PDB file of C-alpha atoms and ligand atoms in Angstrom:
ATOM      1  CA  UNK A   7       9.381   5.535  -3.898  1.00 98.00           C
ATOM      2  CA  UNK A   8       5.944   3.593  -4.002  1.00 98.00           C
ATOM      3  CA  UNK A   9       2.997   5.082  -2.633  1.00 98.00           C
ATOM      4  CA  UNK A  10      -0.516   4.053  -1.650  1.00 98.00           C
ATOM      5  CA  UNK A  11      -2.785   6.334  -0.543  1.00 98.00           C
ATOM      6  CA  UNK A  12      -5.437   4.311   0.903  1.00 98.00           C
ATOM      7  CA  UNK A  13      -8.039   6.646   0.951  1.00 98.00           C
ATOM      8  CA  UNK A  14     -10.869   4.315   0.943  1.00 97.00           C
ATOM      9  CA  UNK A  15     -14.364   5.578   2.431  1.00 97.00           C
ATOM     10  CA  UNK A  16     -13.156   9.027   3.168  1.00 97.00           C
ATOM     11  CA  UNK A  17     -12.424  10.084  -0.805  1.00 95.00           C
ATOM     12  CA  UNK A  18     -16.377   9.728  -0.638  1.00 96.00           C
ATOM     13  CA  UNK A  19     -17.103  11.172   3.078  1.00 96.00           C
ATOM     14  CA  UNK A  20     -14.779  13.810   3.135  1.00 95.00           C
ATOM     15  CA  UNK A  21     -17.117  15.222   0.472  1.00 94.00           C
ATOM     16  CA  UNK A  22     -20.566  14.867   2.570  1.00 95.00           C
ATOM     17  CA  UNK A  23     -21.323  12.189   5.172  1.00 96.00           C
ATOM     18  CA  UNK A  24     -24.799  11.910   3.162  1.00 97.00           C
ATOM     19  CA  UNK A  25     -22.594   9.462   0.707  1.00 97.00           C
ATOM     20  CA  UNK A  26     -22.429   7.130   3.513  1.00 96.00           C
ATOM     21  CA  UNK A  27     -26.243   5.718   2.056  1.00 97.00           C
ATOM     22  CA  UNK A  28     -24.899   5.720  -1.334  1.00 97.00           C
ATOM     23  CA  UNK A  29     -23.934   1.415  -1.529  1.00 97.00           C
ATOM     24  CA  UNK A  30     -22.665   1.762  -4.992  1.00 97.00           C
ATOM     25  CA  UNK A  31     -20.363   4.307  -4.202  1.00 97.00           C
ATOM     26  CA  UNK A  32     -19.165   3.071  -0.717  1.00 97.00           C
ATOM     27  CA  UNK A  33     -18.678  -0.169  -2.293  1.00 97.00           C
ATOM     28  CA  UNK A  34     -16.348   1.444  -5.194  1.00 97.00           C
ATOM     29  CA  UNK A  35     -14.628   3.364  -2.402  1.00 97.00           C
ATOM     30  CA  UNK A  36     -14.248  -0.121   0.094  1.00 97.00           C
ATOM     31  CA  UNK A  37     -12.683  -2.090  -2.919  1.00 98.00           C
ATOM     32  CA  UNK A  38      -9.640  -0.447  -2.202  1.00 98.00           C
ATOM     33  CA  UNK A  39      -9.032  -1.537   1.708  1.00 98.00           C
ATOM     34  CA  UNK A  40     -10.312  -4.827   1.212  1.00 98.00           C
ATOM     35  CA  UNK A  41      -9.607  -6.096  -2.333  1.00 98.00           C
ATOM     36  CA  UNK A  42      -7.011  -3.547  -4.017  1.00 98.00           C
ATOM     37  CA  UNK A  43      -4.429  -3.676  -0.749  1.00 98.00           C
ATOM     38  CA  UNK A  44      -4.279  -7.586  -0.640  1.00 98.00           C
ATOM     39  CA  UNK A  45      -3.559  -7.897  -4.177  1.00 98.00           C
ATOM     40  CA  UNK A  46      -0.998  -5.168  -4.138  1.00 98.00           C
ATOM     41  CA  UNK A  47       0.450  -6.736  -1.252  1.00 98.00           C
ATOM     42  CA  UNK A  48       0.775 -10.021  -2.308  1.00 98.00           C
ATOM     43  CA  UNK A  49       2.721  -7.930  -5.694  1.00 98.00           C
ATOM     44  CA  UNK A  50       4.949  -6.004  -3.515  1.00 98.00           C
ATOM     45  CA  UNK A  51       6.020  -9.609  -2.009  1.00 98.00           C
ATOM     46  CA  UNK A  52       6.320 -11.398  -5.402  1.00 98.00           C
ATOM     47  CA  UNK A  53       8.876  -8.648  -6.833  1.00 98.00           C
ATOM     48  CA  UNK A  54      10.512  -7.812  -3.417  1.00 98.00           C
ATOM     49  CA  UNK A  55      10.143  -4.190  -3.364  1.00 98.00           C
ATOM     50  CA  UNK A  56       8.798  -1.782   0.310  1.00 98.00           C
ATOM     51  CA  UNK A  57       6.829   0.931  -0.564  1.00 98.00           C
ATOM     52  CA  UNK A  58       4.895   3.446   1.541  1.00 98.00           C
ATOM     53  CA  UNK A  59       0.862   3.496   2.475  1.00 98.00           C
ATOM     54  CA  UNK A  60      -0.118   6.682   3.480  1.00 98.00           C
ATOM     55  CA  UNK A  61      -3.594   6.072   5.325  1.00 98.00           C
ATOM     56  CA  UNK A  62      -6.008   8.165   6.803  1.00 98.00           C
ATOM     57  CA  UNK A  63      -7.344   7.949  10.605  1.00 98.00           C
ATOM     58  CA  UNK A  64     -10.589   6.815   9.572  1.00 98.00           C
ATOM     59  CA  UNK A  65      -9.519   4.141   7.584  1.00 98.00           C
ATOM     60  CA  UNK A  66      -6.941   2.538   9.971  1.00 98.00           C
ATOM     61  CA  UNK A  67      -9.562   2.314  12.438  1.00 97.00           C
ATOM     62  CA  UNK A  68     -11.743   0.943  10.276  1.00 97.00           C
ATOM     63  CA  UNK A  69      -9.592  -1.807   8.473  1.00 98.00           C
ATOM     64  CA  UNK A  70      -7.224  -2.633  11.211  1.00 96.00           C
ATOM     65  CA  UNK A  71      -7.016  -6.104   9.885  1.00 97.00           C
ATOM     66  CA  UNK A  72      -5.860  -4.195   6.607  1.00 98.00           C
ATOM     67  CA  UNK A  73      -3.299  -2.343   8.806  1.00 98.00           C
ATOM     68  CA  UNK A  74      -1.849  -5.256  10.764  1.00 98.00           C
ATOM     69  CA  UNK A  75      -0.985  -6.700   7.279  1.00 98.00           C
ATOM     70  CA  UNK A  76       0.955  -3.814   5.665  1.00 98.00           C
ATOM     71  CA  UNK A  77       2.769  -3.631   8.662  1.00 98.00           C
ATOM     72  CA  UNK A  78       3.231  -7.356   8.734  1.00 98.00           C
ATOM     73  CA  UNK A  79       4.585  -7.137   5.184  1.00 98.00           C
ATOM     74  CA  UNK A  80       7.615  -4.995   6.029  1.00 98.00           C
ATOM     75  CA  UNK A  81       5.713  -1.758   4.448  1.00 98.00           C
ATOM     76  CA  UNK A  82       5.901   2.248   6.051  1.00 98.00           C
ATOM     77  CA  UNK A  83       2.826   4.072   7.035  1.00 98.00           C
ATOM     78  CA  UNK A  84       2.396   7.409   7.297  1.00 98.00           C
ATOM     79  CA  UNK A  85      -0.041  10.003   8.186  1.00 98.00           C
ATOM     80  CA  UNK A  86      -2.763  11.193   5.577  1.00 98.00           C
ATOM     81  CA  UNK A  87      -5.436  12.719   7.539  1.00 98.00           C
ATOM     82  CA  UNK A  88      -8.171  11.530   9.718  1.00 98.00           C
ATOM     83  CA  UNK A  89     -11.249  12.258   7.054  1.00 98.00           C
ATOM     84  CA  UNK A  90      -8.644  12.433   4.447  1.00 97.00           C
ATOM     85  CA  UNK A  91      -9.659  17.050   5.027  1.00 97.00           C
ATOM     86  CA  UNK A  92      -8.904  19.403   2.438  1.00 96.00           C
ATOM     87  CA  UNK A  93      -5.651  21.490   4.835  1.00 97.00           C
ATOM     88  CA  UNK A  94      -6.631  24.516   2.802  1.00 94.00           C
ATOM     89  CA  UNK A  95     -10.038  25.014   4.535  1.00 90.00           C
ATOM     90  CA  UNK A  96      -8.283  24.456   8.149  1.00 97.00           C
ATOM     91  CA  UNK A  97      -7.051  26.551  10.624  1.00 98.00           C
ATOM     92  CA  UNK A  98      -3.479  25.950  12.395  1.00 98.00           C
ATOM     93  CA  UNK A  99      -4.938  24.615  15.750  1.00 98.00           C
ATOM     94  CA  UNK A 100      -7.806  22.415  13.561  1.00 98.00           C
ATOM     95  CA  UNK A 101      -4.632  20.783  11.589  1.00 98.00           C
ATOM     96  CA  UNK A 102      -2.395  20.336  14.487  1.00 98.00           C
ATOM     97  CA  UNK A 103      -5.435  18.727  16.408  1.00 98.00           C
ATOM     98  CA  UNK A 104      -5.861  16.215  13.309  1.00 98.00           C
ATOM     99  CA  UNK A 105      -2.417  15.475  13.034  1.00 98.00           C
ATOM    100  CA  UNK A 106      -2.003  14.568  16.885  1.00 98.00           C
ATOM    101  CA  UNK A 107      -4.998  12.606  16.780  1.00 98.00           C
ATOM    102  CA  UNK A 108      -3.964  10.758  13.858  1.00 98.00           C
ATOM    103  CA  UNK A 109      -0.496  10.196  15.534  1.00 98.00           C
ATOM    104  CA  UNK A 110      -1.565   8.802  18.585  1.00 98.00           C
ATOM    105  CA  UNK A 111      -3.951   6.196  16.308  1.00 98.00           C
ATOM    106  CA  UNK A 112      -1.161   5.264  13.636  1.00 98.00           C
ATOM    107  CA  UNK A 113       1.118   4.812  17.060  1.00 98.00           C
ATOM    108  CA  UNK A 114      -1.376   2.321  18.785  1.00 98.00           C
ATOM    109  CA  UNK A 115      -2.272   0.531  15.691  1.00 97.00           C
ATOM    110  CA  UNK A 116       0.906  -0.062  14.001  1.00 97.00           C
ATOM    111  CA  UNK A 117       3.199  -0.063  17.317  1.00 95.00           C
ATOM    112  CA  UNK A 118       5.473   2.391  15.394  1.00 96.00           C
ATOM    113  CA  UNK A 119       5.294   6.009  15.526  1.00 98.00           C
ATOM    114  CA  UNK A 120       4.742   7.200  11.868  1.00 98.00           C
ATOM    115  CA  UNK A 121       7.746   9.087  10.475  1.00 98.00           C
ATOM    116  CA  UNK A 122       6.072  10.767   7.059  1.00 98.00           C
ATOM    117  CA  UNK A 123       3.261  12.798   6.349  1.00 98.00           C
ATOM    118  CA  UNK A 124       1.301  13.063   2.708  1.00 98.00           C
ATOM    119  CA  UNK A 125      -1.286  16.316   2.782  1.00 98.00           C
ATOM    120  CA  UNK A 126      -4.585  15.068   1.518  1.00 98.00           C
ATOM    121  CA  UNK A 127      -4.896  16.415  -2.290  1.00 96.00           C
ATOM    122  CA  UNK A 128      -1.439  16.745  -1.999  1.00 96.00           C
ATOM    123  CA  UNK A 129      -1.894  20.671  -0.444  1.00 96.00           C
ATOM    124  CA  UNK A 130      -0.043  22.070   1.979  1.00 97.00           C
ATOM    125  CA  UNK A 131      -0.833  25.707   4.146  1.00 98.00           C
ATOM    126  CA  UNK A 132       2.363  27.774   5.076  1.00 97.00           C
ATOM    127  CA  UNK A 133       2.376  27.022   8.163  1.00 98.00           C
ATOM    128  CA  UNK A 134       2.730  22.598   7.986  1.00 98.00           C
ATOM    129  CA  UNK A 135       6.354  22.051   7.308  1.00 97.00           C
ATOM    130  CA  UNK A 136       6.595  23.701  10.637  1.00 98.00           C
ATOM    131  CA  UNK A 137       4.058  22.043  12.596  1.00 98.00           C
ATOM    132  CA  UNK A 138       5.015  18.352  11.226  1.00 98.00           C
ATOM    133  CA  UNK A 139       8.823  19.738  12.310  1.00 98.00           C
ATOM    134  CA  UNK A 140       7.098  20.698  16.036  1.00 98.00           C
ATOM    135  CA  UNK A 141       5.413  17.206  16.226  1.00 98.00           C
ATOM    136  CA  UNK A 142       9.195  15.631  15.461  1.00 98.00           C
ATOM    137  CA  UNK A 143       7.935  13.696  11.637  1.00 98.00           C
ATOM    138  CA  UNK A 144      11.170  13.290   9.380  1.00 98.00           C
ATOM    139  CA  UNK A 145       9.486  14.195   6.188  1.00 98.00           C
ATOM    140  CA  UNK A 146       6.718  15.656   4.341  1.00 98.00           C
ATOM    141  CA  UNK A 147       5.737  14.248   0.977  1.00 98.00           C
ATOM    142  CA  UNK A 148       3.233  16.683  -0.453  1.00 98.00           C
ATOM    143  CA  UNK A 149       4.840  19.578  -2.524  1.00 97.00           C
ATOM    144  CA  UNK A 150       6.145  19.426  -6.239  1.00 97.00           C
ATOM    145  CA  UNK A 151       8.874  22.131  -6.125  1.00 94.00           C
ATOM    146  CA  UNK A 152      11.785  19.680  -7.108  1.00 95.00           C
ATOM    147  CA  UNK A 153      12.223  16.288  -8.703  1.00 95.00           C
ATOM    148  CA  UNK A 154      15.175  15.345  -5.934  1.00 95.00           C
ATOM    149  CA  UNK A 155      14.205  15.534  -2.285  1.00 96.00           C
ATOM    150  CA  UNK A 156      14.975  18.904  -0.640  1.00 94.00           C
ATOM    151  CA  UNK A 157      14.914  19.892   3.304  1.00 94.00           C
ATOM    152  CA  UNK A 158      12.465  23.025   4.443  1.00 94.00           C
ATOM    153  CA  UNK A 159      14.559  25.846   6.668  1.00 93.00           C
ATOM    154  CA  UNK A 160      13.526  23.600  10.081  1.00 95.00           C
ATOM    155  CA  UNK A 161      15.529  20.308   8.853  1.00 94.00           C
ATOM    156  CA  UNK A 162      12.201  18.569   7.888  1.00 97.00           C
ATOM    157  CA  UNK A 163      12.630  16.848   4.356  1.00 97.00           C
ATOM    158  CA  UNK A 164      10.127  17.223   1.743  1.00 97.00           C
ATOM    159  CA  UNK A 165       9.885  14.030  -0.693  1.00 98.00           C
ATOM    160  CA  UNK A 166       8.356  16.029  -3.272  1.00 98.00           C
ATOM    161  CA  UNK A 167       5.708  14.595  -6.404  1.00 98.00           C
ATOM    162  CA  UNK A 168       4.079  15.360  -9.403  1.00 98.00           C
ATOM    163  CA  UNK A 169       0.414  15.121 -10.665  1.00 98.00           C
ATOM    164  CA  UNK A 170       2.140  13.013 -13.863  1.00 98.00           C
ATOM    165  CA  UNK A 171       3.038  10.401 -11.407  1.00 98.00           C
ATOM    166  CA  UNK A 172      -0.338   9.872  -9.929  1.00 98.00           C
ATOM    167  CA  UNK A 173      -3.268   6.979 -11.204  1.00 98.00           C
ATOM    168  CA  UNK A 174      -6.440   9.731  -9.936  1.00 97.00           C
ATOM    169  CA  UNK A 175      -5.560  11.256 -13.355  1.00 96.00           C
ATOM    170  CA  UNK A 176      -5.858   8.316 -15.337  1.00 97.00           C
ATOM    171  CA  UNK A 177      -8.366   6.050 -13.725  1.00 97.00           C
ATOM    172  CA  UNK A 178     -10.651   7.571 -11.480  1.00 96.00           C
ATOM    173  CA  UNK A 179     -13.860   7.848 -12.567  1.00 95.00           C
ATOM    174  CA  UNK A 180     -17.398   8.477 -11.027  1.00 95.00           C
ATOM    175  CA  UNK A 181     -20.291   9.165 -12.570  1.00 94.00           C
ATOM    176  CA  UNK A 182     -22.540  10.756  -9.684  1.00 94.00           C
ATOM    177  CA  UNK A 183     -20.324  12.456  -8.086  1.00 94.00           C
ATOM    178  CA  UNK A 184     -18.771  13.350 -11.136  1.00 94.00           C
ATOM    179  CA  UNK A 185     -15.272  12.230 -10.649  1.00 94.00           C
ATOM    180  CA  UNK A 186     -12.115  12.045 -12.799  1.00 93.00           C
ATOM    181  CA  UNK A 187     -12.216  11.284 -16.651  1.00 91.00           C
ATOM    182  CA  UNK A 188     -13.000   7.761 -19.057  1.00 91.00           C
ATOM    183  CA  UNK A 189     -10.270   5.697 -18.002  1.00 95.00           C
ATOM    184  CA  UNK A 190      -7.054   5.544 -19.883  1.00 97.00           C
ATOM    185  CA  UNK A 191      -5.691   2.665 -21.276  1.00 97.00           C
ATOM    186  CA  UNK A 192      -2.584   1.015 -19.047  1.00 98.00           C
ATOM    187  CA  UNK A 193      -0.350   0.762 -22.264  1.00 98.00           C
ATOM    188  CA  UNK A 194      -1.155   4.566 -23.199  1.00 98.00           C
ATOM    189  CA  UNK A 195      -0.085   5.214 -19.315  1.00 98.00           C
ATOM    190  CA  UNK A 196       2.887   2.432 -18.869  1.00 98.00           C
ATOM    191  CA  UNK A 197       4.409   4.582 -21.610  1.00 98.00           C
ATOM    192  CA  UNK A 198       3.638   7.954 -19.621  1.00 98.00           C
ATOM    193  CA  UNK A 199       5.201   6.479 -16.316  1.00 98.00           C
ATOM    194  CA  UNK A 200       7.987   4.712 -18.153  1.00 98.00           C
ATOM    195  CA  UNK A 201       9.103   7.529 -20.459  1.00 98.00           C
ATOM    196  CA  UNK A 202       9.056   9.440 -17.069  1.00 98.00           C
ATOM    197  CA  UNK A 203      10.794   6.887 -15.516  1.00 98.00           C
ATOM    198  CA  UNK A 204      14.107   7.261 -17.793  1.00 98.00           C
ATOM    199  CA  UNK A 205      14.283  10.292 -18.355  1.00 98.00           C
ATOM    200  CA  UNK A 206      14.593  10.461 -14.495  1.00 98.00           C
ATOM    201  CA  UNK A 207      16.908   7.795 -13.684  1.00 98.00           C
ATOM    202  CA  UNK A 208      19.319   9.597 -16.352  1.00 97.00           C
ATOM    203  CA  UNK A 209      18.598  13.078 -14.223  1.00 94.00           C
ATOM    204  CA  UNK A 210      19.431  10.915 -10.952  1.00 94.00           C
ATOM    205  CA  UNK A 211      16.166  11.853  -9.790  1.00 96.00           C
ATOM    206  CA  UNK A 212      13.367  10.459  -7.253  1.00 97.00           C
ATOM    207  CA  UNK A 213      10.730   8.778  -9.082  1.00 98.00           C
ATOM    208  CA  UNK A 214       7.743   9.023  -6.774  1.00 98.00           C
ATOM    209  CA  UNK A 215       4.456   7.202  -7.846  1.00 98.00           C
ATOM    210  CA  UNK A 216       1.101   7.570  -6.146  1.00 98.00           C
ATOM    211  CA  UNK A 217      -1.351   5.215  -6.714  1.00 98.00           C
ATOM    212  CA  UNK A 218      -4.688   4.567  -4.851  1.00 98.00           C
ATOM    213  CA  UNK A 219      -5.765   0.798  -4.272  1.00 98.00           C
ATOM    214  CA  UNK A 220      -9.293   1.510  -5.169  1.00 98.00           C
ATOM    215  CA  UNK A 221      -8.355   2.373  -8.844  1.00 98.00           C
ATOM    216  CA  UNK A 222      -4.232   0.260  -9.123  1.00 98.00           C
ATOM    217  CA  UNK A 223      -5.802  -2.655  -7.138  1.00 98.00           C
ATOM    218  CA  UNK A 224      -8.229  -3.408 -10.430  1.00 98.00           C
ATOM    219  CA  UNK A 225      -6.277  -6.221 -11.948  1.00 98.00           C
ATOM    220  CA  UNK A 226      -5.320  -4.917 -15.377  1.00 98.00           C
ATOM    221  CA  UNK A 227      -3.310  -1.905 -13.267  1.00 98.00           C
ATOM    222  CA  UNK A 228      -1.452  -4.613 -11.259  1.00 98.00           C
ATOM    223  CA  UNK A 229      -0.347  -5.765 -14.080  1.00 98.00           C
ATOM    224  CA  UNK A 230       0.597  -2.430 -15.032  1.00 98.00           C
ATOM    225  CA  UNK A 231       2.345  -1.522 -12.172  1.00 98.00           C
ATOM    226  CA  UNK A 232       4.284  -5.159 -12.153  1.00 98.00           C
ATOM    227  CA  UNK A 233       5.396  -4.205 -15.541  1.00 98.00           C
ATOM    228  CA  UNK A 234       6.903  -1.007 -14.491  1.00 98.00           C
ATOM    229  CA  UNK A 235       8.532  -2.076 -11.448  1.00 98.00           C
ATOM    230  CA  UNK A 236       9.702  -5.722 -13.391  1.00 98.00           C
ATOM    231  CA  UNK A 237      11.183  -2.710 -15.871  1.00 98.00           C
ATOM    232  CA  UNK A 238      12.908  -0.735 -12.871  1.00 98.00           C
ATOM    233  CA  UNK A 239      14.545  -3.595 -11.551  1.00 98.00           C
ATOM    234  CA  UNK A 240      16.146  -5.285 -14.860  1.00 98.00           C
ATOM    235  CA  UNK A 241      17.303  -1.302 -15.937  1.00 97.00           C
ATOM    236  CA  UNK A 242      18.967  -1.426 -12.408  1.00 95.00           C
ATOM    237  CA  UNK A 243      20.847   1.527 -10.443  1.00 97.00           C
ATOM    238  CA  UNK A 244      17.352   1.653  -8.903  1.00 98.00           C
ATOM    239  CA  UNK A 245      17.029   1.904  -5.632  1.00 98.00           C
ATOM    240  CA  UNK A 246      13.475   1.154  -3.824  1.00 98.00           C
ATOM    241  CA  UNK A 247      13.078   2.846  -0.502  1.00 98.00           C
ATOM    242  CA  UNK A 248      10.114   3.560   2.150  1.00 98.00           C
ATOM    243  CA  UNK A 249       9.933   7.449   2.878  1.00 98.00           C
ATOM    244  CA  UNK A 250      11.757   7.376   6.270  1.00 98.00           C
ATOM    245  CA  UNK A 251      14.927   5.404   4.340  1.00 98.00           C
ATOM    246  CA  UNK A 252      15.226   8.388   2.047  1.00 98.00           C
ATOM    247  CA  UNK A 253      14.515  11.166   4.610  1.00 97.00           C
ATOM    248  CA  UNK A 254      17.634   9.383   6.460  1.00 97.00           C
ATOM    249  CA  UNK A 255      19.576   9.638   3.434  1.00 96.00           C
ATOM    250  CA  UNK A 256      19.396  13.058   2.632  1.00 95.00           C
ATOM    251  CA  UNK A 257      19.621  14.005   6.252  1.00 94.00           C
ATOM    252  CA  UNK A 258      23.208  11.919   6.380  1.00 94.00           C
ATOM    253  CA  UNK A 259      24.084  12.872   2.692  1.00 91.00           C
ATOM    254  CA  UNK A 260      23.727  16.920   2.597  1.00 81.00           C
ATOM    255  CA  UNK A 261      26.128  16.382  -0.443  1.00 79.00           C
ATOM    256  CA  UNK A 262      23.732  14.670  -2.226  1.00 75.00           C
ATOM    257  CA  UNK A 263      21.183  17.890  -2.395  1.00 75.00           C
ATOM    258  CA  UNK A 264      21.153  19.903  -5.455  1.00 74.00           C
ATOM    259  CA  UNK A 265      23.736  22.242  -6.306  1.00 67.00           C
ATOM    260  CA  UNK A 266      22.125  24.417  -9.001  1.00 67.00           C
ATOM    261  CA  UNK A 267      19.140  25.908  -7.909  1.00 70.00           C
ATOM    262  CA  UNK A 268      19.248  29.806  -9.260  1.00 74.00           C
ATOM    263  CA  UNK A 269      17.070  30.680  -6.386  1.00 74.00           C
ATOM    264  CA  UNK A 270      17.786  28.946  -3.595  1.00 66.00           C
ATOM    265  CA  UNK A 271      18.995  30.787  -0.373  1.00 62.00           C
ATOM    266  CA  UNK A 272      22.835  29.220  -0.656  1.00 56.00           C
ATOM    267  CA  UNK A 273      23.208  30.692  -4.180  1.00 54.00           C
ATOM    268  CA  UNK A 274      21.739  33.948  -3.347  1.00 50.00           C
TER     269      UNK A 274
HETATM  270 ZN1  LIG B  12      -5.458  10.770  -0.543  1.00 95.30          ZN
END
């Protein structure tokens, strides 16, 4: 599974609205909507893989052009947000309100009601698995307690990560505010993904990757990430899907859960 969180303005405004004078910054944080997503795009077409763009509210409304053209490329988008908010400083009613808000907006400008949800930060609060489950989404794809998807007690599947499998790590930098870390080099982090990457497909596992298009739209990264996915697809038994495709398979396939799990309720 692909993913682009398009966080765009908001990884700067969620912080303080004040960084809305800061041009530099803005700028760094706009590359990704309007120069990051088009070249990723145009990748995506060239090697003939879907993948999944988790946007916030903000952003769709702000790039609909950017929108229209995902959509128009065969790609899923799912919920991330409307100010791309932090769910651990929310309350219940203030995340439900988001999340129907955001909804509605993904609804109207995509003409598809989204199916997925990715927490911003990648942090849930007890209580979302439940409320995505109320508002009738097909999976969540924000916690890291597997490497295979699993399903939460209310049927809703969880698509889970890892922080390994994320670019933030190894790209983002800022200097004021202090962001990330010096950059890494793409071959130092093609061998991080790729070792990854094996080691998983021998596991049978599901090999998420989260990139943002502000940091894998810069072009030595899109070469990076064609090298990976030219990699996947010569290896082969790989299979590429959007989130809702796999949250349909493991809803039809409960044989294809895993078996061993010392804790889990069935073993208990
Ligand atoms: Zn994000």
């Amino acid at each position: 599974m692909l993913c682009f969180d398009v966080d765009g303005e908001t990884t700067a405004l969620s912080e303080s609205p004040a960084f809305a004078q800061r041009r530099t910054l803005m700028s760094q944080c706009e590359y990704g909507p309007r120069i990051g997503v088009p070249r990723l795009l145009d990748l995506l077409k060239h090697l003939g893989v879907p993948a999944t763009f988790f946007i916030p509210g903000y952003i769709a409304e702000n790039h609909p052009r950017m929108v229209e053209a995902i959509v128009a490329h065969g790609h899923e988008i799912g919920l991330h947000g409307y100010l791309h908010e932090k769910l651990a400083g929310l309350s219940e009613p203030e995340e439900e309100a988001i999340l129907v808000r955001c909804l509605d907006l993904l609804t109207r400008l995509t003409g598809r009601r989204p199916a997925g949800y990715r927490a911003p930060w990648f942090e849930t609060n007890p209580w979302t698995a439940a409320l995505l489950g109320r508002h009738a989404l097909d999976y969540c794809a924000s916690e890291m307690g597997d490497d295979v998807p699993y399903t939460h007690p209310n049927g809703l599947v969880e698509i889970p990560g890892q922080w390994l499998l994320e670019d933030w790590e190894q790209f983002a930098f800022n200097a004021d505010p202090a962001w990330g870390f010096i950059p890494e080099n793409c071959a130092k982090v093609y061998d991080l993904w790729w070792r990854e990457f094996e080691a998983m497909h021998d596991f049978g596992s599901c090999f998420v990757l989260t990139l943002h298009p502000w940091l894998s739209g810069r072009p030595s990264r899109v070469r990076l990430l064609e090298d990976i996915i030219t990699g996947m697809q010569a290896k082969g038994g790989v299979w590429f899907a959007r989130g809702h495709e796999i949250a349909g398979y493991v809803r039809t396939h409960p044989e294809a859960r895993r078996e061993i799990d010392f804790d889990h309720p069935a073993n208990a």
